[in-house]
XYZ file of C-alpha atoms in Angstrom:
544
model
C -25.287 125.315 -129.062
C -23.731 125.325 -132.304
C -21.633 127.884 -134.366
C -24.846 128.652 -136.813
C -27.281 129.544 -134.047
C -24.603 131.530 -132.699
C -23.991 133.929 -135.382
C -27.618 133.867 -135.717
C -28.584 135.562 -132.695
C -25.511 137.992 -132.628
C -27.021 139.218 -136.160
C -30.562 139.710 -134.662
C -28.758 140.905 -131.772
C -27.126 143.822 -134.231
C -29.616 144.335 -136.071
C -32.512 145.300 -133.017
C -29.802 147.470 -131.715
C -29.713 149.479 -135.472
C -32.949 149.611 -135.246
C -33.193 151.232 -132.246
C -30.402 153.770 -133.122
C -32.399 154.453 -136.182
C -35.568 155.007 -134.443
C -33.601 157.209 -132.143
C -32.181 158.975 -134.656
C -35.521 159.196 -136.557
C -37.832 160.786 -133.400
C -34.777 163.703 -133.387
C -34.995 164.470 -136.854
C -38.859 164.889 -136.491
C -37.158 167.377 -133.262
C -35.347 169.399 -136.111
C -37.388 168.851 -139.111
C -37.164 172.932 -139.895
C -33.715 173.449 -138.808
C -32.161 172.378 -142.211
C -28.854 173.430 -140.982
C -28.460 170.760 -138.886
C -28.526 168.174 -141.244
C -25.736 167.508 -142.222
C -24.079 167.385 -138.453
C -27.045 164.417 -138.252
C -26.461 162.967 -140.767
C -22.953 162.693 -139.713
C -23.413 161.690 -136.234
C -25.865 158.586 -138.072
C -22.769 157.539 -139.779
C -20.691 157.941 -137.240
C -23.082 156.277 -134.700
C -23.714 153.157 -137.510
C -19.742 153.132 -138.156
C -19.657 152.672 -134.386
C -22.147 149.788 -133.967
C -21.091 148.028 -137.090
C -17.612 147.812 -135.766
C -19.397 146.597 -131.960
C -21.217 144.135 -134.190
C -18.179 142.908 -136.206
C -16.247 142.367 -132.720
C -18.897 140.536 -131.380
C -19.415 138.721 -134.555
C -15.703 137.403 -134.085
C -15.713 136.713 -130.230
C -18.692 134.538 -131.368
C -17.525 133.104 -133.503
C -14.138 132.057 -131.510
C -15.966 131.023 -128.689
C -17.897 128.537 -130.825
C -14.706 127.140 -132.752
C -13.030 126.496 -129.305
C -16.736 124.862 -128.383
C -16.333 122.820 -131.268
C -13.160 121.687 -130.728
C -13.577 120.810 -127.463
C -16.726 118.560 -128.633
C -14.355 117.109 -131.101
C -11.792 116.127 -128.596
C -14.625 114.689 -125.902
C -16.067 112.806 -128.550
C -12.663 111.492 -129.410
C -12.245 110.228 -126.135
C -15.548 109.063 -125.644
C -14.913 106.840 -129.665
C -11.655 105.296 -127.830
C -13.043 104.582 -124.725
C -16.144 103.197 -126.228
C -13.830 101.251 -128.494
C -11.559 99.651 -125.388
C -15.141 98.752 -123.438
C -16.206 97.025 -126.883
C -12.969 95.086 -127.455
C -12.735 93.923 -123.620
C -16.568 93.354 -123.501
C -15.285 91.114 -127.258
C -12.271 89.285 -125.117
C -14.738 88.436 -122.377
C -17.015 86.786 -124.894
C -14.271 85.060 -126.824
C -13.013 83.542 -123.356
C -16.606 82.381 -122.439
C -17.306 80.918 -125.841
C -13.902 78.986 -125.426
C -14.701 78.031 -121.896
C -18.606 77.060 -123.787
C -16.098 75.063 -126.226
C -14.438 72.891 -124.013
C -17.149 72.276 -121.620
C -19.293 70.618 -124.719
C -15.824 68.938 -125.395
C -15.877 67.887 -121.957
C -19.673 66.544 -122.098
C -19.258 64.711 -125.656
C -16.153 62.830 -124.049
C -18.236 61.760 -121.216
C -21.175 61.339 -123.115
C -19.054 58.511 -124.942
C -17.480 56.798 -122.140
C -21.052 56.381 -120.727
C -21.993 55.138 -124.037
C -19.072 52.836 -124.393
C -20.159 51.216 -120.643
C -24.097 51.398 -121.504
C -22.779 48.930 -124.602
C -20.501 47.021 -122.390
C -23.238 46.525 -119.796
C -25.217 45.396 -122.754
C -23.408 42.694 -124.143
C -22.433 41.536 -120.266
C -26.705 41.237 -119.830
C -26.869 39.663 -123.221
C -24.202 37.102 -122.198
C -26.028 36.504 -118.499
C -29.416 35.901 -120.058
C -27.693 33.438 -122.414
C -26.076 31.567 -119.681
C -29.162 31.992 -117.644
C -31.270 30.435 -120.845
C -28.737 27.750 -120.682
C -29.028 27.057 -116.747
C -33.179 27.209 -117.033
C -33.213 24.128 -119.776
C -30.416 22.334 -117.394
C -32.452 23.153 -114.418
C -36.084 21.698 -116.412
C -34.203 18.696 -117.207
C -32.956 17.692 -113.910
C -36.941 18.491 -112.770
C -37.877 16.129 -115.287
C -35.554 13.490 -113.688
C -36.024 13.792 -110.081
C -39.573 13.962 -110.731
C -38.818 10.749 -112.826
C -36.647 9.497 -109.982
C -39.545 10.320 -107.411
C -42.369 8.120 -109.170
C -39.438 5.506 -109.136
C -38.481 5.656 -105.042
C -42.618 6.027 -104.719
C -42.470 2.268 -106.049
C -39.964 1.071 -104.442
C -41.192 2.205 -100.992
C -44.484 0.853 -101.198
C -42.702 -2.596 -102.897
C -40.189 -2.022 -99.661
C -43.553 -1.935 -97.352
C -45.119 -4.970 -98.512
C -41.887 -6.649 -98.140
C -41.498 -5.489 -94.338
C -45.372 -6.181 -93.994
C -44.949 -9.507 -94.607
C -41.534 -10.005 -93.250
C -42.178 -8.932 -89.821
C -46.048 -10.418 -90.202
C -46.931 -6.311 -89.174
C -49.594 -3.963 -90.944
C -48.101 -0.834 -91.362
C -50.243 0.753 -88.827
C -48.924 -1.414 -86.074
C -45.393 -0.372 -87.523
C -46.303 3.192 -87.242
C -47.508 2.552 -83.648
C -44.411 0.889 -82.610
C -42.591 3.822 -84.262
C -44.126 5.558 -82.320
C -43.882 4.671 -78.986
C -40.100 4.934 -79.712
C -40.046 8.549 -80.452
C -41.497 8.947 -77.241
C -39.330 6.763 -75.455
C -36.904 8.480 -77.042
C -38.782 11.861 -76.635
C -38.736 11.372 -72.766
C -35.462 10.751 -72.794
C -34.434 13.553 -74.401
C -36.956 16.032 -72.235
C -35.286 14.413 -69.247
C -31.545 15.870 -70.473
C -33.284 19.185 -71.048
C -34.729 19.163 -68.049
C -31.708 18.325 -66.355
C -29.969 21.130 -68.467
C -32.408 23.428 -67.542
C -32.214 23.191 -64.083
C -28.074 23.507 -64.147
C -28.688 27.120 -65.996
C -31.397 28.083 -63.743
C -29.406 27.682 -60.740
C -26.003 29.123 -62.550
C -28.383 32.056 -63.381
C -29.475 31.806 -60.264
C -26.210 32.469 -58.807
C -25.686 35.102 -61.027
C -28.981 37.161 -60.149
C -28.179 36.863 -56.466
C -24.407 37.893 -56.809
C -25.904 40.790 -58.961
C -28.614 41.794 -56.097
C -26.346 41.806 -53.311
C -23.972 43.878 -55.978
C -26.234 46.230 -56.658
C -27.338 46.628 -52.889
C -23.862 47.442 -51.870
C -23.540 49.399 -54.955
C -26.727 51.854 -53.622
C -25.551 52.175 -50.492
C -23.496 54.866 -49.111
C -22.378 54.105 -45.391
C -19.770 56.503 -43.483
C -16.461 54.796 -41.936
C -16.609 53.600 -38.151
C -14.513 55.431 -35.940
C -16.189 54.489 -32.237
C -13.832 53.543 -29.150
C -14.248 52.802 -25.466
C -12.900 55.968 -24.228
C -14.529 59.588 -24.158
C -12.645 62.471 -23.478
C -14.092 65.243 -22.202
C -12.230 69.168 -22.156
C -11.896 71.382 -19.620
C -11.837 74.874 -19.537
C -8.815 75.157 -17.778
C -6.334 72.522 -15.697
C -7.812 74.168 -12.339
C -10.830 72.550 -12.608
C -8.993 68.803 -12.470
C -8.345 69.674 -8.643
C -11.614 70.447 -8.130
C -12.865 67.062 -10.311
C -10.450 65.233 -7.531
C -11.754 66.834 -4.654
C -10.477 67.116 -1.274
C -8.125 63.640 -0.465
C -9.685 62.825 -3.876
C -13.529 62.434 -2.385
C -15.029 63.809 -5.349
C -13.896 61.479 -8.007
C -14.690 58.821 -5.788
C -17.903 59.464 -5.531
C -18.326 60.255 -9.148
C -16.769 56.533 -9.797
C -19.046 54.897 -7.135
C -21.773 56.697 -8.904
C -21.628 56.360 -12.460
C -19.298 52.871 -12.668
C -17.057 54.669 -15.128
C -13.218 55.188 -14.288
C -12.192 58.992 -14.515
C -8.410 59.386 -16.046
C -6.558 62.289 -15.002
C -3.632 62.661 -16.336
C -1.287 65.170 -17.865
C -3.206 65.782 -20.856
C -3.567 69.232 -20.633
C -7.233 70.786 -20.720
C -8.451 67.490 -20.577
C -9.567 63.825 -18.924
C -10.984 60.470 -20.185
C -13.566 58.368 -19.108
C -13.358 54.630 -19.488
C -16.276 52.182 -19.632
C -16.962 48.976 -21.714
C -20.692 50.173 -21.174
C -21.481 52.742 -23.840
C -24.762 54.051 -22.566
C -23.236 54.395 -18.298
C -19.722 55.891 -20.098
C -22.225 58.149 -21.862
C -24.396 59.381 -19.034
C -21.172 59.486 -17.050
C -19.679 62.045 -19.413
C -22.727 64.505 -19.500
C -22.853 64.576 -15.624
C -19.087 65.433 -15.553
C -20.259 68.037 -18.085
C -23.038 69.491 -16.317
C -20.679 69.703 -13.176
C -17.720 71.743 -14.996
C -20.512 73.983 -16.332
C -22.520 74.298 -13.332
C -18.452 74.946 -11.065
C -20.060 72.985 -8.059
C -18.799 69.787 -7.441
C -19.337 67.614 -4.508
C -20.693 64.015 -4.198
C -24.107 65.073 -3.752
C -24.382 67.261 -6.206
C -22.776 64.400 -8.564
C -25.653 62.204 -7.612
C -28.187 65.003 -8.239
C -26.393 65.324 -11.547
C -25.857 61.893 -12.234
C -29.879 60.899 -12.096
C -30.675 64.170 -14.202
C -28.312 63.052 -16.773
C -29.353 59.075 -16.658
C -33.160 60.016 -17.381
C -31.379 62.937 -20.667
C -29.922 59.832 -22.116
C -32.924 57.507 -21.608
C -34.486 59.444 -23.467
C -32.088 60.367 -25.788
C -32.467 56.988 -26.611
C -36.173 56.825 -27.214
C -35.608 59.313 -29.950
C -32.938 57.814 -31.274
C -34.876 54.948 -31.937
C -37.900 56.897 -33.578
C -35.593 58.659 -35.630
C -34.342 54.789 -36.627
C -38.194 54.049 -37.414
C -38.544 57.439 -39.492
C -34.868 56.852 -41.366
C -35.863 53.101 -42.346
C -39.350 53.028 -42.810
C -41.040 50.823 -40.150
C -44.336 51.492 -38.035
C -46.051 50.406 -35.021
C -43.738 49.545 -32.637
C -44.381 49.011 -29.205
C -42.523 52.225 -27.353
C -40.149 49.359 -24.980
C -38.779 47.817 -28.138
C -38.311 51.420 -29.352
C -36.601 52.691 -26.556
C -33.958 48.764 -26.456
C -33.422 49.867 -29.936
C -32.268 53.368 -28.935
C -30.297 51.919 -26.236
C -27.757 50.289 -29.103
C -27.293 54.040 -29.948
C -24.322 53.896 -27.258
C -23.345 49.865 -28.003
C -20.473 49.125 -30.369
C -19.560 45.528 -31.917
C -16.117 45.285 -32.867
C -16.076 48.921 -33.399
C -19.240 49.459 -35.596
C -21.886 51.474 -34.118
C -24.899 48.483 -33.893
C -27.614 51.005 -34.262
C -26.219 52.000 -37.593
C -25.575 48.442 -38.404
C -28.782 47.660 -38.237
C -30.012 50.570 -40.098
C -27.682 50.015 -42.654
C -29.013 45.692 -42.816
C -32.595 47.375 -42.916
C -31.284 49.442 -45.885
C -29.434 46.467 -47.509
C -32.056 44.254 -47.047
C -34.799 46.093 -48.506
C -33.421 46.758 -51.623
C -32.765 43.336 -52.247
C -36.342 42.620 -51.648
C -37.371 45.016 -53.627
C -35.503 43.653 -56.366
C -36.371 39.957 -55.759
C -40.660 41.422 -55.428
C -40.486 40.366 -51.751
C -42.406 42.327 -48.547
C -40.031 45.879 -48.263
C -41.614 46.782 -45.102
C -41.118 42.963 -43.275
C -38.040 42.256 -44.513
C -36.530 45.639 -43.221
C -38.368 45.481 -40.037
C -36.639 41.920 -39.655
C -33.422 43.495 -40.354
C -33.748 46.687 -38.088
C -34.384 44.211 -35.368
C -32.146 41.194 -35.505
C -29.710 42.638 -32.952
C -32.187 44.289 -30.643
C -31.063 41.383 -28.291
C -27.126 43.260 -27.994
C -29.358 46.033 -25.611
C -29.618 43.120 -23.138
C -26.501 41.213 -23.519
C -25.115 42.020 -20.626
C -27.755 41.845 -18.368
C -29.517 38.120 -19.851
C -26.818 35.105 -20.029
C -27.274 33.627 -23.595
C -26.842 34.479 -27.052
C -27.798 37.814 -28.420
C -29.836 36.056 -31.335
C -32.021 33.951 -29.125
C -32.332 36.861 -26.304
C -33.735 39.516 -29.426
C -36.291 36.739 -30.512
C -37.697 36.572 -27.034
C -37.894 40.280 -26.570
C -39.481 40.871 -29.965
C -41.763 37.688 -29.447
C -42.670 39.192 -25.885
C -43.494 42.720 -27.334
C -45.569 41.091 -30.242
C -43.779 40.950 -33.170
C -44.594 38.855 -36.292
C -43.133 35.031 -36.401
C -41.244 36.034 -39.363
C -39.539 38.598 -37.802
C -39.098 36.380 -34.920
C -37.584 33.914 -36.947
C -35.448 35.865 -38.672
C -33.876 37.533 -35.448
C -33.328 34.053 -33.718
C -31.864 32.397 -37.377
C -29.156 35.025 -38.652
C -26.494 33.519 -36.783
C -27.769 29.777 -38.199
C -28.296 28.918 -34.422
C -31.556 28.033 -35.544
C -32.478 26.242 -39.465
C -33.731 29.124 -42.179
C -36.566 28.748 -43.148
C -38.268 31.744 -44.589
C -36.346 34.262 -47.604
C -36.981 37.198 -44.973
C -34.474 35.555 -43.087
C -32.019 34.252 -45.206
C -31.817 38.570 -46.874
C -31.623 39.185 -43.297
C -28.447 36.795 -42.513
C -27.180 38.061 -46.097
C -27.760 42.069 -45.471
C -26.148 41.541 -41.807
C -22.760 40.136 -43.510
C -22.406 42.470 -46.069
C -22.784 45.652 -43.830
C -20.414 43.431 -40.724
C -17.975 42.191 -43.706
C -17.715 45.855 -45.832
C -13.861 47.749 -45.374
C -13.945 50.099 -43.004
C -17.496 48.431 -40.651
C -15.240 47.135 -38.238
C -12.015 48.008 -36.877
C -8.671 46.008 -36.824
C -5.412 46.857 -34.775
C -3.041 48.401 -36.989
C -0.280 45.908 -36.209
C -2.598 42.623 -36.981
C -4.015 44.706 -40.335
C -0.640 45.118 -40.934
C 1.029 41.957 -40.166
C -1.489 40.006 -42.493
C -1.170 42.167 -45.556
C 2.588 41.470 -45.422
C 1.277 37.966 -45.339
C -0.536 38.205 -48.041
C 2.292 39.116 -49.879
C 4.879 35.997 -48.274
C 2.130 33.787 -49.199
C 1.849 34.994 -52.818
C 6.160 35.290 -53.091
C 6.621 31.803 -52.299
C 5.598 30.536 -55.361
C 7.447 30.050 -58.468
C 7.451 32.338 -61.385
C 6.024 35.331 -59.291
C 8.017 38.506 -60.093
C 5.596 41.787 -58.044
C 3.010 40.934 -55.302
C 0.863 43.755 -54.336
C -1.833 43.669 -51.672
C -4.778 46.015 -52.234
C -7.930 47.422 -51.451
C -6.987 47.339 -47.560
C -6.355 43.759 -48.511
C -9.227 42.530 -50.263
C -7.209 42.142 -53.294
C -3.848 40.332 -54.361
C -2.301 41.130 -57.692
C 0.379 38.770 -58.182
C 2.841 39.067 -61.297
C 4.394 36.254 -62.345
C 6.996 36.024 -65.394
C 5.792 35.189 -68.726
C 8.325 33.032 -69.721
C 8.197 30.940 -66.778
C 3.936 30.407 -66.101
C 2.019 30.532 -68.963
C -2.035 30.661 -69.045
C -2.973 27.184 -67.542
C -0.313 27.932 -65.030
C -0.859 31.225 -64.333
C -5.067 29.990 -62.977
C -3.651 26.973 -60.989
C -1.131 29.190 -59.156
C -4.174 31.513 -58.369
C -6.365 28.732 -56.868
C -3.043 27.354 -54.900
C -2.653 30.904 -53.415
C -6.313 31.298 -52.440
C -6.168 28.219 -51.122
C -3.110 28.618 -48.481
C -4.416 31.850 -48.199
C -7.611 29.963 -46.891
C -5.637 27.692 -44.978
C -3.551 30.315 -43.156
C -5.472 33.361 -42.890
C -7.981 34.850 -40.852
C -10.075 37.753 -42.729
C -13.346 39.120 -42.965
C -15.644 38.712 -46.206
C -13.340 37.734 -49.309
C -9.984 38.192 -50.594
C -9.949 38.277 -54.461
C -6.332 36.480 -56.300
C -5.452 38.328 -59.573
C -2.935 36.540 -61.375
C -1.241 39.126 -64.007
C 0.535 37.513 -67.215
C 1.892 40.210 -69.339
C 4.614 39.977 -72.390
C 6.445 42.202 -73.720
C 8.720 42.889 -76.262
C 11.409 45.463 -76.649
C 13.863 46.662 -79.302
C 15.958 49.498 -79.956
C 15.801 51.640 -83.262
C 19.506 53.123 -84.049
């Protein structure tokens, strides 16, 4: 609101009050309009009421008009404020625009300078493609005119060949067609010739790669297989549940182990081993049935020597026919069918037989194994070749019973039961007593080395295992320029360092074929024994 309006409505303000005093005034004097004598006291009171109101206007008048100079100045100083702060926004909102149009400035700068470099190449390029197509001009006529001359040069050699074949023609008194025929029948003389090197050549790789594929099937066969180590032994022990129960084992004037020897045909150790005695037996399956009748007779408390040969025929039929399933569960494990049930129940039987400590039922699961995956991988018969494996030991369940060789004894019994002439073959030929003749039995002679020859199949006495690993190393010492021998891999591997200085490379392979080779000479070992034959230089200095 300004000061105008203002004064404005306080005069309409004073004047409606007037008039209302007046018209107050006015309805009482109508009251008294025949009392004269008052008058004057009204007309009085009039002025003294409009004396009164004029001075109520008049102060309001000047609180008005106060009020609207201090409004006015205060709109003066906002506005002030508002015109400088207006002023600052303008000038930094000018600043920010000066900066961007220099920033503007010296981009463009930035774009005309590259703008000219690219111009300055775009001309270089230029003249460098003007100068090319020039020399390229240059190199077409050179190129035309050495056409125009060999093809000058050609027409000439055209003549003198045919002048050249007239001259042979009547030279040698040939056409040239019987030329060309004797021509000819040299390139193929010479063609033959040449097949009969490849040829030759051919058949060296084939039977290098031929070595190579069947050291890499056998690798891989050994590879796939996981076998566990061979821990059997000629002695059981069997524990007691207390050292009171070895008197009664002994018996009265020792009746009762008598008996239990005459029995069973296994010797009974007693001997301080507390809780505990051994039985003894190069016969796994009667050291077997001997240790569950002892069992059955500490369980049962009653011991005598008849009740030992009760026990004792009780226990003989529990292991027959523990082996019967053991020899189905072979069948199941490996794969193989219809089998006649005696051949089953001989294969069980090697359940309890051991060959230089390696269980021979798992042997020959682990040849069936080993020999099926390398016919698988050559696309032979899976099933025949592992049913020629599983069996080619079946004769060991007879061994001691039959005089002859376990090989030959196992091809009559399978031949007997009716089994294939393969498999025949193979069981009679893996011990080359008789000629191979079939690939079944050559995996099977192959599958039966590699699960006889692997570490760990078959056990060694400490002291010779020991004795010809420091061998090893005496052997590999003795020659000059070795420095470290070390005998690994439970001695399937020699690494021999040898001074730089004093072998160098051809050296360092000849001293690795004379070790193998006295090694050979001297040695006794199962499977292979590889020579490593380290050369290593180095050079040292010190930084100070």
């Amino acid at each position: 609101m300004n000061t105008g309006t203002a004064i404005l409505l306080v005069g309409l303000v004073v004047v409606a009050l007037l008039g209302v005093a007046l018209f107050a005034l006015f309805t009482r004097l109508r009251g008294v309009e025949g009392t004269r004598a008052n008058s004057a006291e009204l007309f009085a009171q009039i002025e003294t009421e409009s004396m009164r109101l004029r001075s109520a206007a008049q102060s309001e008048a000047d609180e008005v008009r106060a009020a609207a100079r201090r409004e006015a100045e205060e709109l003066r100083t906002k506005a002030a404020a508002d015109a400088a702060e207006v002023k600052a926004r303008a000038a930094a909102e000018a600043e920010k625009a000066r900066e961007r149009a220099d920033e503007a400035t010296a981009g463009l700068r930035e774009q005309r300078a590259d703008l000219d470099r690219r111009e300055q190449r775009l001309v270089e390029r230029e003249d460098r493609v003007t100068a090319d197509t020039q020399s390229l001009e240059e190199r077409l006529r050179e190129v035309e005119a050495q056409a125009a001359e060999l093809a000058a040069r050609t027409e000439e050699l055209t003549a003198l060949e045919a002048e050249r074949r007239a001259v042979l023609e009547r030279t040698a008194q040939l056409t040239a067609e019987q030329a060309k025929a004797e021509l000819i029948a040299a390139v193929e003389d010479e063609a033959k010739r040449a097949a009969v090197v490849r040829v030759r050549d051919i058949e060296k790789e084939a039977t290098e790669n031929g070595q190579a594929r069947a050291r890499e099937i056998i690798t891989l066969a050994i590879q796939r297989l996981a076998s566990e180590q061979t821990a059997e032994s000629v002695v059981s022990v069997l524990h007691l549940p207390g050292d009171e129960m070895k008197g009664r084992i002994i018996g009265r004037e020792g009746r009762n182990i008598r008996a239990f020897e005459q029995v069973t045909g296994v010797n009974l150790i007693i001997d301080d081993t507390p809780e505990a005695v051994l039985l003894s037996c190069f016969d796994p399956v009667r050291r077997e049935v001997a240790r569950l009748t002892l069992e059955e007779l500490v369980l049962d408390g009653r011991i005598h020597p008849h009740r030992i040969e009760e026990q004792y025929e009780k226990s003989k039929a529990e292991v027959e026919a523990l082996c019967v399933r053991a020899g189905e569960d072979a069948l199941v494990e490996v794969g193989v069918t219809d089998m006649h049930p005696d051949l089953v129940a001989l294969l069980g039987r090697l359940r309890y037989r051991t060959s230089y400590g390696q269980n021979v039922l798992k042997h020959l699961i682990e040849s069936a194994h080993l020999a099926g995956m390398m016919a698988s991988e050559l696309g032979l018969d899976v099933k025949l070749t592992k049913r020629c494996a599983l069996l080619h030991d079946i004769g060991k369940a007879l061994t001691h019973e039959v005089d002859g060789s376990h090989a030959l004894i196992g091809a009559e019994i399978a031949r007997r039961y009716g089994e294939n002439d393969d498999v025949v073959h193979a069981i009679e030929a893996h011990h080359n007593e008789v000629e191979l003749r079939t690939v079944e039995a050559v995996l099977t002679q192959a599958a039966d080395a590699i699960s006889g020859g692997r570490p760990g199949a078959r056990r060694e006495s400490l002291e010779a295992y020991v004795k010809r690993l420091e061998r090893l190393e005496e052997i590999s010492m003795s020659h000059e320029g070795v420095e470290k021998v070390f005998a690994m891999q439970a001695g399937r591997e020699v690494r021999v360092m040898v001074l730089p200085d004093v072998v160098d490379d051809i050296q360092a392979q000849v001293l690795a074929r004379d070790i193998a080779k006295q090694v050979e000479e001297e040695l006794t070992y199962p499977g292979q024994i590889r020579i490593t034959v380290v050369r290593e230089s180095r050079s040292t200095e010190f930084a100070r």
